[in-house]
mmCIF file of C-alpha atoms and ligand atoms in Angstrom:
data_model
loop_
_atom_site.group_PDB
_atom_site.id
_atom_site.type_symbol
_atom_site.label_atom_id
_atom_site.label_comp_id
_atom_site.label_asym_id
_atom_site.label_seq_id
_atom_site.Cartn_x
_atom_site.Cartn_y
_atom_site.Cartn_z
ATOM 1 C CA UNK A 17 -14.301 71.738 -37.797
ATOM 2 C CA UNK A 18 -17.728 70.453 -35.725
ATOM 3 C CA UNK A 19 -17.609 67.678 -37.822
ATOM 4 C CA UNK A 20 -13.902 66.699 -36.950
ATOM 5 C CA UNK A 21 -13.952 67.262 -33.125
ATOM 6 C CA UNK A 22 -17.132 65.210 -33.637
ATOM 7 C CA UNK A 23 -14.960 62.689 -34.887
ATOM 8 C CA UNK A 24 -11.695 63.525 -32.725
ATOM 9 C CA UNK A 25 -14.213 62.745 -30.152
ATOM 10 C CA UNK A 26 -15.861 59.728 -31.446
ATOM 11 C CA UNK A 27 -12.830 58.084 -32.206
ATOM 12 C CA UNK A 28 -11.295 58.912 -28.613
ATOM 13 C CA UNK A 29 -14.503 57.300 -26.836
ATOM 14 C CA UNK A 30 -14.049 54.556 -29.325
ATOM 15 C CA UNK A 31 -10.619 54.012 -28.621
ATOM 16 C CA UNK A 32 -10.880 54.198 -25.037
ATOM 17 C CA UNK A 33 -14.171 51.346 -25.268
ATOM 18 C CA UNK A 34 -11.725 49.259 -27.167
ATOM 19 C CA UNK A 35 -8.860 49.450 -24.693
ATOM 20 C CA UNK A 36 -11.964 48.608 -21.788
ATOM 21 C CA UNK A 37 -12.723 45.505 -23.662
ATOM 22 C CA UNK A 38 -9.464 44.935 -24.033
ATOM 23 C CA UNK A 39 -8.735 45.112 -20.447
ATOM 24 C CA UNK A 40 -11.739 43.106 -19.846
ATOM 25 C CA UNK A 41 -10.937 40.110 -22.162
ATOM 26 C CA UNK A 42 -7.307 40.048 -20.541
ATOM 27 C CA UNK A 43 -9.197 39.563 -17.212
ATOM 28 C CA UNK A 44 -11.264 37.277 -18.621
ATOM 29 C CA UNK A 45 -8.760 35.315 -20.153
ATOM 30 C CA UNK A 46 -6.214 35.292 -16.918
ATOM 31 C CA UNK A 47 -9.652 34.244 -15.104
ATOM 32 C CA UNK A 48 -10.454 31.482 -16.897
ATOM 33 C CA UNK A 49 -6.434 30.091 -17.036
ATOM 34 C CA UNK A 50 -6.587 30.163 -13.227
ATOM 35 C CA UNK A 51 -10.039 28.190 -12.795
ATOM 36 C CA UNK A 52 -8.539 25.691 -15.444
ATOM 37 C CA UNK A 53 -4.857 25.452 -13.118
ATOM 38 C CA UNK A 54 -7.442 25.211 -10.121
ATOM 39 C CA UNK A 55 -9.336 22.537 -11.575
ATOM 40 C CA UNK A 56 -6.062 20.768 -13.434
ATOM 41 C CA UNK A 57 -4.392 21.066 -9.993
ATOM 42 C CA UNK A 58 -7.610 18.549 -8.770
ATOM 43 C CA UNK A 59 -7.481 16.179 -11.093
ATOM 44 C CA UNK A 60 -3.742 16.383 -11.377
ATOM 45 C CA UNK A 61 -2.696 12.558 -10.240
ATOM 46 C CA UNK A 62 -1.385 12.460 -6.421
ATOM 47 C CA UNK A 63 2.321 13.816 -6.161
ATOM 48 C CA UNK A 64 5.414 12.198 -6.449
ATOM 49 C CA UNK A 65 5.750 10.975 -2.421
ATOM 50 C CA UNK A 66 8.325 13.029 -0.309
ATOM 51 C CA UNK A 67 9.687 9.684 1.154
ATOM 52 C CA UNK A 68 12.900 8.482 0.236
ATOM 53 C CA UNK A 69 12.598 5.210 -1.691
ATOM 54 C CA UNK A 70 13.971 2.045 -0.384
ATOM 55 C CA UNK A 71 16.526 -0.630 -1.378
ATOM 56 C CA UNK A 72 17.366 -3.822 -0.803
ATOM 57 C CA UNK A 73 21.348 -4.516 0.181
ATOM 58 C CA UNK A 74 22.082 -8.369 1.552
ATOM 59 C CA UNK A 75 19.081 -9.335 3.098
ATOM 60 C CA UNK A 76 18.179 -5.769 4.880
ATOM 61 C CA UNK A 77 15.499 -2.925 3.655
ATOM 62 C CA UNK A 78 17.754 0.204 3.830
ATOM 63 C CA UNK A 79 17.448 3.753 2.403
ATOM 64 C CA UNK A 80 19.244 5.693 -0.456
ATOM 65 C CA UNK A 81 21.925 6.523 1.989
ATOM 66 C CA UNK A 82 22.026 2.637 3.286
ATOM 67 C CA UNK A 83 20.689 3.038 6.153
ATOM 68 C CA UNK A 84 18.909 0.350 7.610
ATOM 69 C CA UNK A 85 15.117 0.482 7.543
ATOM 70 C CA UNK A 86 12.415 -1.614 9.563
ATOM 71 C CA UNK A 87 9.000 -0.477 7.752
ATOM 72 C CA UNK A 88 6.458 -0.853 10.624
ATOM 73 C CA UNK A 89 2.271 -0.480 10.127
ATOM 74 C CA UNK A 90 -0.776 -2.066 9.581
ATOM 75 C CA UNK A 91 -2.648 -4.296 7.182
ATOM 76 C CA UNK A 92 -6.365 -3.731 6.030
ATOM 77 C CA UNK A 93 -8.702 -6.309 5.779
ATOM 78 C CA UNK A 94 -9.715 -7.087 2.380
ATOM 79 C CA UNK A 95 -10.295 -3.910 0.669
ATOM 80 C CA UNK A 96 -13.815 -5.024 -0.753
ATOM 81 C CA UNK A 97 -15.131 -5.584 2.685
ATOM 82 C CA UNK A 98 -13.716 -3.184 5.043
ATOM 83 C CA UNK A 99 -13.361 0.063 2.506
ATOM 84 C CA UNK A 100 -14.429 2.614 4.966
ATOM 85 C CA UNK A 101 -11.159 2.243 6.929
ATOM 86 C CA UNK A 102 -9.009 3.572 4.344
ATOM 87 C CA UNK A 103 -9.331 6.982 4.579
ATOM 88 C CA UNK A 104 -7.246 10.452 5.679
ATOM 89 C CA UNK A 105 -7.551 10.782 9.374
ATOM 90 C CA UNK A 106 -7.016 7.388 9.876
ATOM 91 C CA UNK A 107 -3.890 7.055 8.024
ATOM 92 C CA UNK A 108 -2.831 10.173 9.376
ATOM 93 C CA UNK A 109 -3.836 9.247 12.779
ATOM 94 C CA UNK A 110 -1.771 5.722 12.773
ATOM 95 C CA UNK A 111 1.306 7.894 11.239
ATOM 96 C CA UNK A 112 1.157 10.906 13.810
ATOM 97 C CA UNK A 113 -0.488 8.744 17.382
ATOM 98 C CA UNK A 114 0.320 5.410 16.906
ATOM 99 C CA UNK A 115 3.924 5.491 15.224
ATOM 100 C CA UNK A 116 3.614 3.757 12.138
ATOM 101 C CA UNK A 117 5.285 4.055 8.901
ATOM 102 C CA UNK A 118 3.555 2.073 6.670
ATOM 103 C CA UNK A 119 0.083 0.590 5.855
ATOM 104 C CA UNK A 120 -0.677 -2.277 3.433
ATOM 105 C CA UNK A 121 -3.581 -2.370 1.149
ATOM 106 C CA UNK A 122 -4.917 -5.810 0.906
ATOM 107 C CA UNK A 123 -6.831 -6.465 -2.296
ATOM 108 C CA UNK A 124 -8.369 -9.889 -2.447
ATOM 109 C CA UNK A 125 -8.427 -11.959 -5.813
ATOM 110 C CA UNK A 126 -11.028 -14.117 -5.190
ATOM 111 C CA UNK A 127 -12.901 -13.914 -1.810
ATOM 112 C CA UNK A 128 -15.015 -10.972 -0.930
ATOM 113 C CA UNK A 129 -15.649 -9.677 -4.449
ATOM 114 C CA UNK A 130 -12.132 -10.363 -5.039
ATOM 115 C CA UNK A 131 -10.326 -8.742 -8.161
ATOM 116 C CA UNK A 132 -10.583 -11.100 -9.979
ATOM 117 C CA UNK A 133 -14.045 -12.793 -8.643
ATOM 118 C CA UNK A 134 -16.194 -9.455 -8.717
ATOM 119 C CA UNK A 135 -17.351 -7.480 -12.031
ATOM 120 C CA UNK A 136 -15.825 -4.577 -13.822
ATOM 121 C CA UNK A 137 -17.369 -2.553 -11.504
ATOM 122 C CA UNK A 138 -15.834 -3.886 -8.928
ATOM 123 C CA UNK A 139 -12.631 -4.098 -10.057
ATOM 124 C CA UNK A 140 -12.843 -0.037 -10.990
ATOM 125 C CA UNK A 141 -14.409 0.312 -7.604
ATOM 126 C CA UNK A 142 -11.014 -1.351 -5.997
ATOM 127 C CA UNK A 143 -8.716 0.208 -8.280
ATOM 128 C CA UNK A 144 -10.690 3.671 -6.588
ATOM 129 C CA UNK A 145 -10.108 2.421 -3.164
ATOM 130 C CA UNK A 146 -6.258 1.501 -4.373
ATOM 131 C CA UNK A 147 -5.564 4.695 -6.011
ATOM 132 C CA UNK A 148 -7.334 6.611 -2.455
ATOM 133 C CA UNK A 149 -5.318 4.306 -0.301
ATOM 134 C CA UNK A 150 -2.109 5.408 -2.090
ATOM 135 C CA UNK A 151 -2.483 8.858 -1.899
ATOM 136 C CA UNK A 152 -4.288 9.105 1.615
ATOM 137 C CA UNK A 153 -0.988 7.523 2.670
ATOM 138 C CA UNK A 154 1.064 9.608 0.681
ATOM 139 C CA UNK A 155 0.168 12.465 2.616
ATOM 140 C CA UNK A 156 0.354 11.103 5.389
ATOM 141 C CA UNK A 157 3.661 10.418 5.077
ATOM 142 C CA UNK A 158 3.728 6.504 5.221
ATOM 143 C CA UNK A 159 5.451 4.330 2.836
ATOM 144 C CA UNK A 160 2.029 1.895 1.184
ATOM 145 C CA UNK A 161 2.028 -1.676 0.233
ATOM 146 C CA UNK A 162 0.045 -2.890 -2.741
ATOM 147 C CA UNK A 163 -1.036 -6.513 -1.464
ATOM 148 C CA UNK A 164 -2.058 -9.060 -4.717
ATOM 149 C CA UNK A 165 -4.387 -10.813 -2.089
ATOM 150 C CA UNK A 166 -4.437 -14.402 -3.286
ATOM 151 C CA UNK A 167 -5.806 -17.469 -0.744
ATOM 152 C CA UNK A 168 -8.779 -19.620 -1.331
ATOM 153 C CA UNK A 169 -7.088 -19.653 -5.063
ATOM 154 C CA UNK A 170 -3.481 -20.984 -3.484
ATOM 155 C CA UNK A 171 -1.902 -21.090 -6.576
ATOM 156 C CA UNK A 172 -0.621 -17.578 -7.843
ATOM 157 C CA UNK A 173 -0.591 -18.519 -11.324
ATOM 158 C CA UNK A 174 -4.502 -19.269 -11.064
ATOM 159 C CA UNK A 175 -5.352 -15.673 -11.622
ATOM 160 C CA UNK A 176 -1.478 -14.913 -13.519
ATOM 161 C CA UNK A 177 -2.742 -13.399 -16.192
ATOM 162 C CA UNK A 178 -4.995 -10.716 -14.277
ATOM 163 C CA UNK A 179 -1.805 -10.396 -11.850
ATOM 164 C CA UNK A 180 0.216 -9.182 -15.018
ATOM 165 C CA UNK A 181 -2.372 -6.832 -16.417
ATOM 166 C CA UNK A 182 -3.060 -5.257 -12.977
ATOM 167 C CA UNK A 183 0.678 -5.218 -11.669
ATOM 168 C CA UNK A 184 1.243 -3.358 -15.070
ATOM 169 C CA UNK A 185 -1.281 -0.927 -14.696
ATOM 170 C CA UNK A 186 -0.091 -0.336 -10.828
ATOM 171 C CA UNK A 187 3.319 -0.074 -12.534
ATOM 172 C CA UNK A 188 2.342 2.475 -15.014
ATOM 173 C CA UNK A 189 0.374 4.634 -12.626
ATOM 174 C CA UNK A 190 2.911 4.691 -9.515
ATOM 175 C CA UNK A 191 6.143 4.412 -10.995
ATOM 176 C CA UNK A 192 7.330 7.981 -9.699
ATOM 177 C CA UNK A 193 5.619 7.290 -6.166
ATOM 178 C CA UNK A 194 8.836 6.272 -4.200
ATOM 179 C CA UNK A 195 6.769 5.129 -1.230
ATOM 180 C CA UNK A 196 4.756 2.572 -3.101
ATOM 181 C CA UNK A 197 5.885 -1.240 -2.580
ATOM 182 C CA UNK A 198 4.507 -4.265 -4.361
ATOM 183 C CA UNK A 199 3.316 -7.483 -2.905
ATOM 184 C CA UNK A 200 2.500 -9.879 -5.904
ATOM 185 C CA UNK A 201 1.077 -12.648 -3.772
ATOM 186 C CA UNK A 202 -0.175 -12.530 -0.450
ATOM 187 C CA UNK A 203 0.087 -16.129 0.529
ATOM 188 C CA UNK A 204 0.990 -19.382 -2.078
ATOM 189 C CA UNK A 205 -1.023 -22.883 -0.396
ATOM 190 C CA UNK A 206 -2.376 -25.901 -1.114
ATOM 191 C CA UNK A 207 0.769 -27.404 -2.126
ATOM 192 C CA UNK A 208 1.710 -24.785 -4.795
ATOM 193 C CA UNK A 209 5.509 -25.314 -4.976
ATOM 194 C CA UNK A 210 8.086 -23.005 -4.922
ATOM 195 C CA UNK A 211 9.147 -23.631 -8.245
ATOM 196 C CA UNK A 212 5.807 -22.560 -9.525
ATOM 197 C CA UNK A 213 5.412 -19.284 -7.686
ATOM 198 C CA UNK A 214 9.037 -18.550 -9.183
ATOM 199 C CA UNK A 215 7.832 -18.828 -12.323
ATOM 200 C CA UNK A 216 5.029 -16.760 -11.622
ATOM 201 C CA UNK A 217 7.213 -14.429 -9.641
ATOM 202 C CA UNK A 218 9.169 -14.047 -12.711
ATOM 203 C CA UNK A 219 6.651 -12.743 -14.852
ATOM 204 C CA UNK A 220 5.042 -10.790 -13.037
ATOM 205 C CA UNK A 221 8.652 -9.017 -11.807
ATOM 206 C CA UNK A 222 9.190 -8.759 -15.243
ATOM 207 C CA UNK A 223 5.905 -6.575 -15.989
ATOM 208 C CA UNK A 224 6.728 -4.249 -12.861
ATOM 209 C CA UNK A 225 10.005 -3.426 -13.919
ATOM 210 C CA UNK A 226 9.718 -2.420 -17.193
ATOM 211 C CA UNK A 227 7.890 0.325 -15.816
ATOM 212 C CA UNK A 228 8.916 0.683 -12.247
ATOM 213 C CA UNK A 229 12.774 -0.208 -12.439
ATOM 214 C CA UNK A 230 13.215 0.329 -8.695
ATOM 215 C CA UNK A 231 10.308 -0.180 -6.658
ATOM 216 C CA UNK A 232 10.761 -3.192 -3.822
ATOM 217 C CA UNK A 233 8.677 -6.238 -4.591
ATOM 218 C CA UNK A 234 7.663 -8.902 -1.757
ATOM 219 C CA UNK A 235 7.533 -12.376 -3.200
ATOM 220 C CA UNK A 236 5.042 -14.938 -1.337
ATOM 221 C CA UNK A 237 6.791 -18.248 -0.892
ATOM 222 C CA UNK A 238 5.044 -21.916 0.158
ATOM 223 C CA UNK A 239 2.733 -22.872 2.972
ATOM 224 C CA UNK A 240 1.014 -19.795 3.553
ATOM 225 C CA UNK A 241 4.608 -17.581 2.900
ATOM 226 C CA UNK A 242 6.492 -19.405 5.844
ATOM 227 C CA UNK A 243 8.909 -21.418 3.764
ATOM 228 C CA UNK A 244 10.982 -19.204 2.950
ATOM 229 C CA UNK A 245 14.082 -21.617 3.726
ATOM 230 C CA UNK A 246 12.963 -23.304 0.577
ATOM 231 C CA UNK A 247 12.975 -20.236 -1.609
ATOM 232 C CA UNK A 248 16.292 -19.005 0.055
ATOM 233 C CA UNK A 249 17.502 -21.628 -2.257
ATOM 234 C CA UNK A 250 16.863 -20.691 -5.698
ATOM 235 C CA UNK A 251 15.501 -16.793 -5.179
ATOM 236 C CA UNK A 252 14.995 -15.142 -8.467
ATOM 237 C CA UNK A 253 18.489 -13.786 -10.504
ATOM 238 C CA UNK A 254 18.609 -10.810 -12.106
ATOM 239 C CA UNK A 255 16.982 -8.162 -9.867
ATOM 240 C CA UNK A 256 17.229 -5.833 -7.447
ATOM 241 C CA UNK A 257 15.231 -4.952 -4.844
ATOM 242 C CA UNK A 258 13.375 -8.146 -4.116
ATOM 243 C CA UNK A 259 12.234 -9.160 -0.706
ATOM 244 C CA UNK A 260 10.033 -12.255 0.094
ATOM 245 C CA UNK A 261 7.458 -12.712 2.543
ATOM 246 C CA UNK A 262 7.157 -14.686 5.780
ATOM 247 C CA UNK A 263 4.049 -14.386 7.620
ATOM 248 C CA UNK A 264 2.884 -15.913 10.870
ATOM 249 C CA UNK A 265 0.424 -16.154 13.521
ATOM 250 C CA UNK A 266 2.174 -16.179 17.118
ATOM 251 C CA UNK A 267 -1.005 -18.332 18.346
ATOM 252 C CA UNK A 268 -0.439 -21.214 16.011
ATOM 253 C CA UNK A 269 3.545 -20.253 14.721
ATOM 254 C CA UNK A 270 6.174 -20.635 17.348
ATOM 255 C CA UNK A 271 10.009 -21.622 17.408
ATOM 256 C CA UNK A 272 9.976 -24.056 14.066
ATOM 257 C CA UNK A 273 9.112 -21.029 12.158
ATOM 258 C CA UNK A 274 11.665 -18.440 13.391
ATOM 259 C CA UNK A 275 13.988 -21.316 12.594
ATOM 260 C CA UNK A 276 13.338 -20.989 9.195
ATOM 261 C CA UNK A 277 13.751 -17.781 8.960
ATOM 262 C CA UNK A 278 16.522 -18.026 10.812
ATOM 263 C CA UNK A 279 18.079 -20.495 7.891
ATOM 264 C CA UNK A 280 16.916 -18.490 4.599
ATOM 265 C CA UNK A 281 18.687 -15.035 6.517
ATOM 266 C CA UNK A 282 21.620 -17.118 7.026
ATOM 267 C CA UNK A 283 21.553 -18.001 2.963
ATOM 268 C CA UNK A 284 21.199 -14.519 2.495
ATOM 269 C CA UNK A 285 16.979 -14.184 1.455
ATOM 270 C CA UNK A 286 15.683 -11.117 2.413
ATOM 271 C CA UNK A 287 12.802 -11.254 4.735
ATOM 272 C CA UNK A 288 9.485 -9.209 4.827
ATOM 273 C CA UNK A 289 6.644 -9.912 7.582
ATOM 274 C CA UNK A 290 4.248 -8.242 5.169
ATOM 275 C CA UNK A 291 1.460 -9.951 7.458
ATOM 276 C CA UNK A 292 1.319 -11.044 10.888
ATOM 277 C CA UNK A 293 -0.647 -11.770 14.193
ATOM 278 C CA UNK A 294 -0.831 -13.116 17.475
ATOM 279 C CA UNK A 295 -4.028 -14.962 17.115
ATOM 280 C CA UNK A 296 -4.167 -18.365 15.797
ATOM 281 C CA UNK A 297 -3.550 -19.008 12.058
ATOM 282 C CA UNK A 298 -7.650 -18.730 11.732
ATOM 283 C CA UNK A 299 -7.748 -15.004 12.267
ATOM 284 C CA UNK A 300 -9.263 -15.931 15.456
ATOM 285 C CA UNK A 301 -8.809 -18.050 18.852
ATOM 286 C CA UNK A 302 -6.815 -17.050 21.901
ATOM 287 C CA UNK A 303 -3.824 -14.738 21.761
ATOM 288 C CA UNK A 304 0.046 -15.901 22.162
ATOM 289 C CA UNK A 305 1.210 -12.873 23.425
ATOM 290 C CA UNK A 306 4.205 -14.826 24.924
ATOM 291 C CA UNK A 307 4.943 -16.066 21.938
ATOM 292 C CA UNK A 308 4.306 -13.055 20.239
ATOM 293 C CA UNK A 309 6.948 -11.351 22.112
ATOM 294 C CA UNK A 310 9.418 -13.849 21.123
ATOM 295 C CA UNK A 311 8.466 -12.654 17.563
ATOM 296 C CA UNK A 312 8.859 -9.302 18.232
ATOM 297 C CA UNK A 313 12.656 -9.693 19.855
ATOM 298 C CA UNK A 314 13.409 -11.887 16.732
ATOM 299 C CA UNK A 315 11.963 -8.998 14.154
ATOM 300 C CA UNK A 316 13.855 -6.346 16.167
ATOM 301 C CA UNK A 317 17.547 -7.989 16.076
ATOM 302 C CA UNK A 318 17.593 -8.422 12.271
ATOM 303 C CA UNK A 319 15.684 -5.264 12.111
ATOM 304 C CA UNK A 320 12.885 -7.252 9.575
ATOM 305 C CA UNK A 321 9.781 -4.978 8.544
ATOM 306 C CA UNK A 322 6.123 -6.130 10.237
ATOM 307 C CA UNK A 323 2.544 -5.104 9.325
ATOM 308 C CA UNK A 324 -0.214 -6.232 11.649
ATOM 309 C CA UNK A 325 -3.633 -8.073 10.668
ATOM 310 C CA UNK A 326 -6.180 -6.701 10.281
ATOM 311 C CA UNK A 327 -7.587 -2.749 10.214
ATOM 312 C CA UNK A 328 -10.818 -3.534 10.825
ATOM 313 C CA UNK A 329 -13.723 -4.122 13.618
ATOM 314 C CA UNK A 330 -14.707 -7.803 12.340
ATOM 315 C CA UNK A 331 -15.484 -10.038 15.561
ATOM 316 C CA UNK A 332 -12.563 -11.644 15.454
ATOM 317 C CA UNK A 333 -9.433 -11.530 17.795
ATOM 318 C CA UNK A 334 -7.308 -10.525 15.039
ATOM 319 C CA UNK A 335 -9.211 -7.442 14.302
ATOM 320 C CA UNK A 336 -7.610 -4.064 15.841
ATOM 321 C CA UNK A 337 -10.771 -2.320 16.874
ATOM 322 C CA UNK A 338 -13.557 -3.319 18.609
ATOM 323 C CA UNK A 339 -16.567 -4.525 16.863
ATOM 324 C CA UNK A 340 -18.648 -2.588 19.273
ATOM 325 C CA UNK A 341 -16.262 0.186 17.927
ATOM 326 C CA UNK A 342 -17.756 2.081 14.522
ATOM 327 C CA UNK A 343 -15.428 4.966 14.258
ATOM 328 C CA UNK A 344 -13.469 4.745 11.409
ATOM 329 C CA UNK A 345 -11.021 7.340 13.030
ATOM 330 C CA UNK A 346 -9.966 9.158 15.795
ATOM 331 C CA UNK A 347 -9.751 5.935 17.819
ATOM 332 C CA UNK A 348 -9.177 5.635 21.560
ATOM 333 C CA UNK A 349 -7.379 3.275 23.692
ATOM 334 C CA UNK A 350 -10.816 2.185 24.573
ATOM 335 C CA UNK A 351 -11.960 1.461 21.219
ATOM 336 C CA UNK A 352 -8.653 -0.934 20.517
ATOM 337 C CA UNK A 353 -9.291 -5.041 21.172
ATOM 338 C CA UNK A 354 -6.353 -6.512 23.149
ATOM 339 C CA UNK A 355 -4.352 -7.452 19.850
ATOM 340 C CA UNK A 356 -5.011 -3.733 18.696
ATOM 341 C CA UNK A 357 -3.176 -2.712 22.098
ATOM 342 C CA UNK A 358 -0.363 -5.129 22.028
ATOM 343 C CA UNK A 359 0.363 -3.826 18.524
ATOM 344 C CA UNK A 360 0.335 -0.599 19.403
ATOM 345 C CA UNK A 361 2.956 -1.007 21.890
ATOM 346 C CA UNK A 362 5.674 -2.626 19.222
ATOM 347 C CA UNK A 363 5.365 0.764 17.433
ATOM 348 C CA UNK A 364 6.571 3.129 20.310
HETATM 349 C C1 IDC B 82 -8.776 -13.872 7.309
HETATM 350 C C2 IDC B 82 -9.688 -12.822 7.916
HETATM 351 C C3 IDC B 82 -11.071 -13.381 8.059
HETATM 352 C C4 IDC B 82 -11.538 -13.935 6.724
HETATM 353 C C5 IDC B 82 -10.518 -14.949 6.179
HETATM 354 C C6 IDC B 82 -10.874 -15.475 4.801
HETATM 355 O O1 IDC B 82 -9.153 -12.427 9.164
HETATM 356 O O2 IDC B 82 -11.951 -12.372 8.510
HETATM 357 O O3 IDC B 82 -12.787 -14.557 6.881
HETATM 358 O O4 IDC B 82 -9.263 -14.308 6.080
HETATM 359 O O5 IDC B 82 -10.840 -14.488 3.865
HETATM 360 C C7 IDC B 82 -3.966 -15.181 6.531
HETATM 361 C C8 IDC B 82 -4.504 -14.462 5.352
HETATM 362 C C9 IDC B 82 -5.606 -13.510 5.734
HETATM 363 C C10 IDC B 82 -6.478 -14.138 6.816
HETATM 364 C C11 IDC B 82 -5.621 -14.289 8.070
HETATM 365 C C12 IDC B 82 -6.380 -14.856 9.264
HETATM 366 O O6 IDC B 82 -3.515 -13.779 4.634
HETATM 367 O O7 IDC B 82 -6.366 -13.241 4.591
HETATM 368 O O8 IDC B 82 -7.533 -13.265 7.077
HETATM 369 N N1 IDC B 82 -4.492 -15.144 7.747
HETATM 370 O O9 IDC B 82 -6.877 -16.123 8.964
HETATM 371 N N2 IDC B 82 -2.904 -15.946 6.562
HETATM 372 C C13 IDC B 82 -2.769 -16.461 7.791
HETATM 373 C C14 IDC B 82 -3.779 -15.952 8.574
#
């Protein structure tokens, strides 16, 4: 009888240690699955942007409801040399105080240890600042340009083989990011025709699109991406949602220009200021702000997107801030140059 209360009780007290552990291992295990969502959450890749994405109809940016669209933002100086300006509170900053809706990430391919210049390092080091740059705007609500920076190397095909595996891999990684847009080359020179940057742009539309079937793509066209009159006569078949690129500097680029923009709207190319200023072509010199306004009315009545040059403090007049300026945020009035001002009035 001792011996089996003994054992009634044993077996109780064991019973009730194994339920205990039980209990314990469940918390344990419900523990360790939350750290684990926690720490998935964090390395989870940036979400799938809020923003609508875009389209191209005619020769207009619109949105899924076709609804015209004028993207309007800045442009960072080469991401290599100027890194510390793409970050949060500035993105978030230019979105909430300064009323833009876009920002364009400039990647060089060969100067300032371009892309394709630089060392592996490098390149992971860029592909960082990319991948940063894309989400930073993400959150802050702003549709995000991925700019194939060629210049000193005029001819796109140069590098076309590193623009195919890197377009691809952009491709691949922001396909569901419906704010991301793709500029394949920033600006075609040195007498690189446009029936070579087609063929380029071919390519290298191909390798987007069969990953990304919808994403807009900015084609550069000749002489720096102003004639675009040229390529408004044989733009690339088979594709939606191209746009190519006419840039200008209000300092150096007057009336001749608009004209032929004026000519490849009228032969139905759309148009995308994907970089602009109102300094001379140099990135430097005197401002046209007269000029510049010109620019601005032209822009306005066929509703064509603009990003300015350049988010950075450089001594330069086509910098935005101030080189005695070394915030990287939370920017005054004070702290913008006179081009940096100007700017900041188009976006109101
Ligand atoms: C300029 C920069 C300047 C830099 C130079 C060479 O403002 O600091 O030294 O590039 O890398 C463009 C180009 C853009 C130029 C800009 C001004 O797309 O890279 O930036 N510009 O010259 N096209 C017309 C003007």
């Amino acid at each position: 009888m001792n011996g089996n209360r003994f054992h009634l009780y044993n077996s109780n007290k064991i019973s009730k240690n194994l339920r205990r552990c039980r209990r314990i291992s469940r918390m344990c295990v419900i523990g360790i699955m939350a750290i684990l969502l926690v720490l998935a959450w964090d390395a989870a890749p940036v979400q799938a942007a809020k923003l609508p994405a875009l389209k191209v109809k005619g020769t207009q940016l619109v949105n899924a409801r076709g609804k015209k669209v004028q993207l309007k933002g800045v442009s960072t100086h080469g991401m290599s040399w100027y890194p510390e300006y793409v970050n949060q509170k500035a993105f978030t900053q230019m979105k909430k105080k300064w009323g833009i809706n876009a920002v364009r990430l400039a990647v060089y391919t060969s100067e300032y240890n371009g892309y394709c210049t630089g060392d592996a390092s490098n390149r992971k080091a860029l592909e960082k600042r990319i991948d940063q740059g894309v989400q930073y705007a993400t959150k802050a609500g702003l549709y995000v340009i991925i700019d194939w920076h060629i210049l000193s190397d005029g001819n796109p095909r140069t590098y076309e083989k590193q623009a195919a595996a890197f377009f691809r891999k952009m491709a691949s990684k922001y396909k569901n990011h419906t704010n991301v847009l793709y500029e394949i080359c920033n600006e075609p020179n040195g007498g690189t025709s446009w029936e070579t940057i087609r063929t380029y742009a071919k390519k290298i539309v191909k390798t987007i699109r069969a990953k990304d079937k919808k994403a807009v793509i900015i084609i550069g066209t000749p002489t720096w991406s102003q004639d675009v009159d040229i390529a408004a006569d044989s733009p690339l078949k088979g594709y939606k949602n191209l746009m190519y690129s006419l840039h200008f500097y209000a300092g150096t680029h007057g009336e001749y220009l608009r004209e032929k923009a004026q000519t490849a709207l009228d032969k139905g190319l759309p148009l995308f200021v994907s970089e602009f200023g109102i300094s001379e072509a140099s990135g430097n010199g005197g401002l046209g702000k007269e000029e510049g306004g010109k620019w601005m009315k032209f822009l306005k009545k066929n509703k064509i997107s603009y990003m300015g040059w350049s988010l950075c403090n450089k001594e330069e007049s086509s910098a935005l801030i101030k080189p005695s300026c070394k915030k990287t945020s939370g920017w005054s009035s004070r702290d913008l140059t006179p081009w940096g001002k100007w700017l900041l009035k188009q976006f109101k």
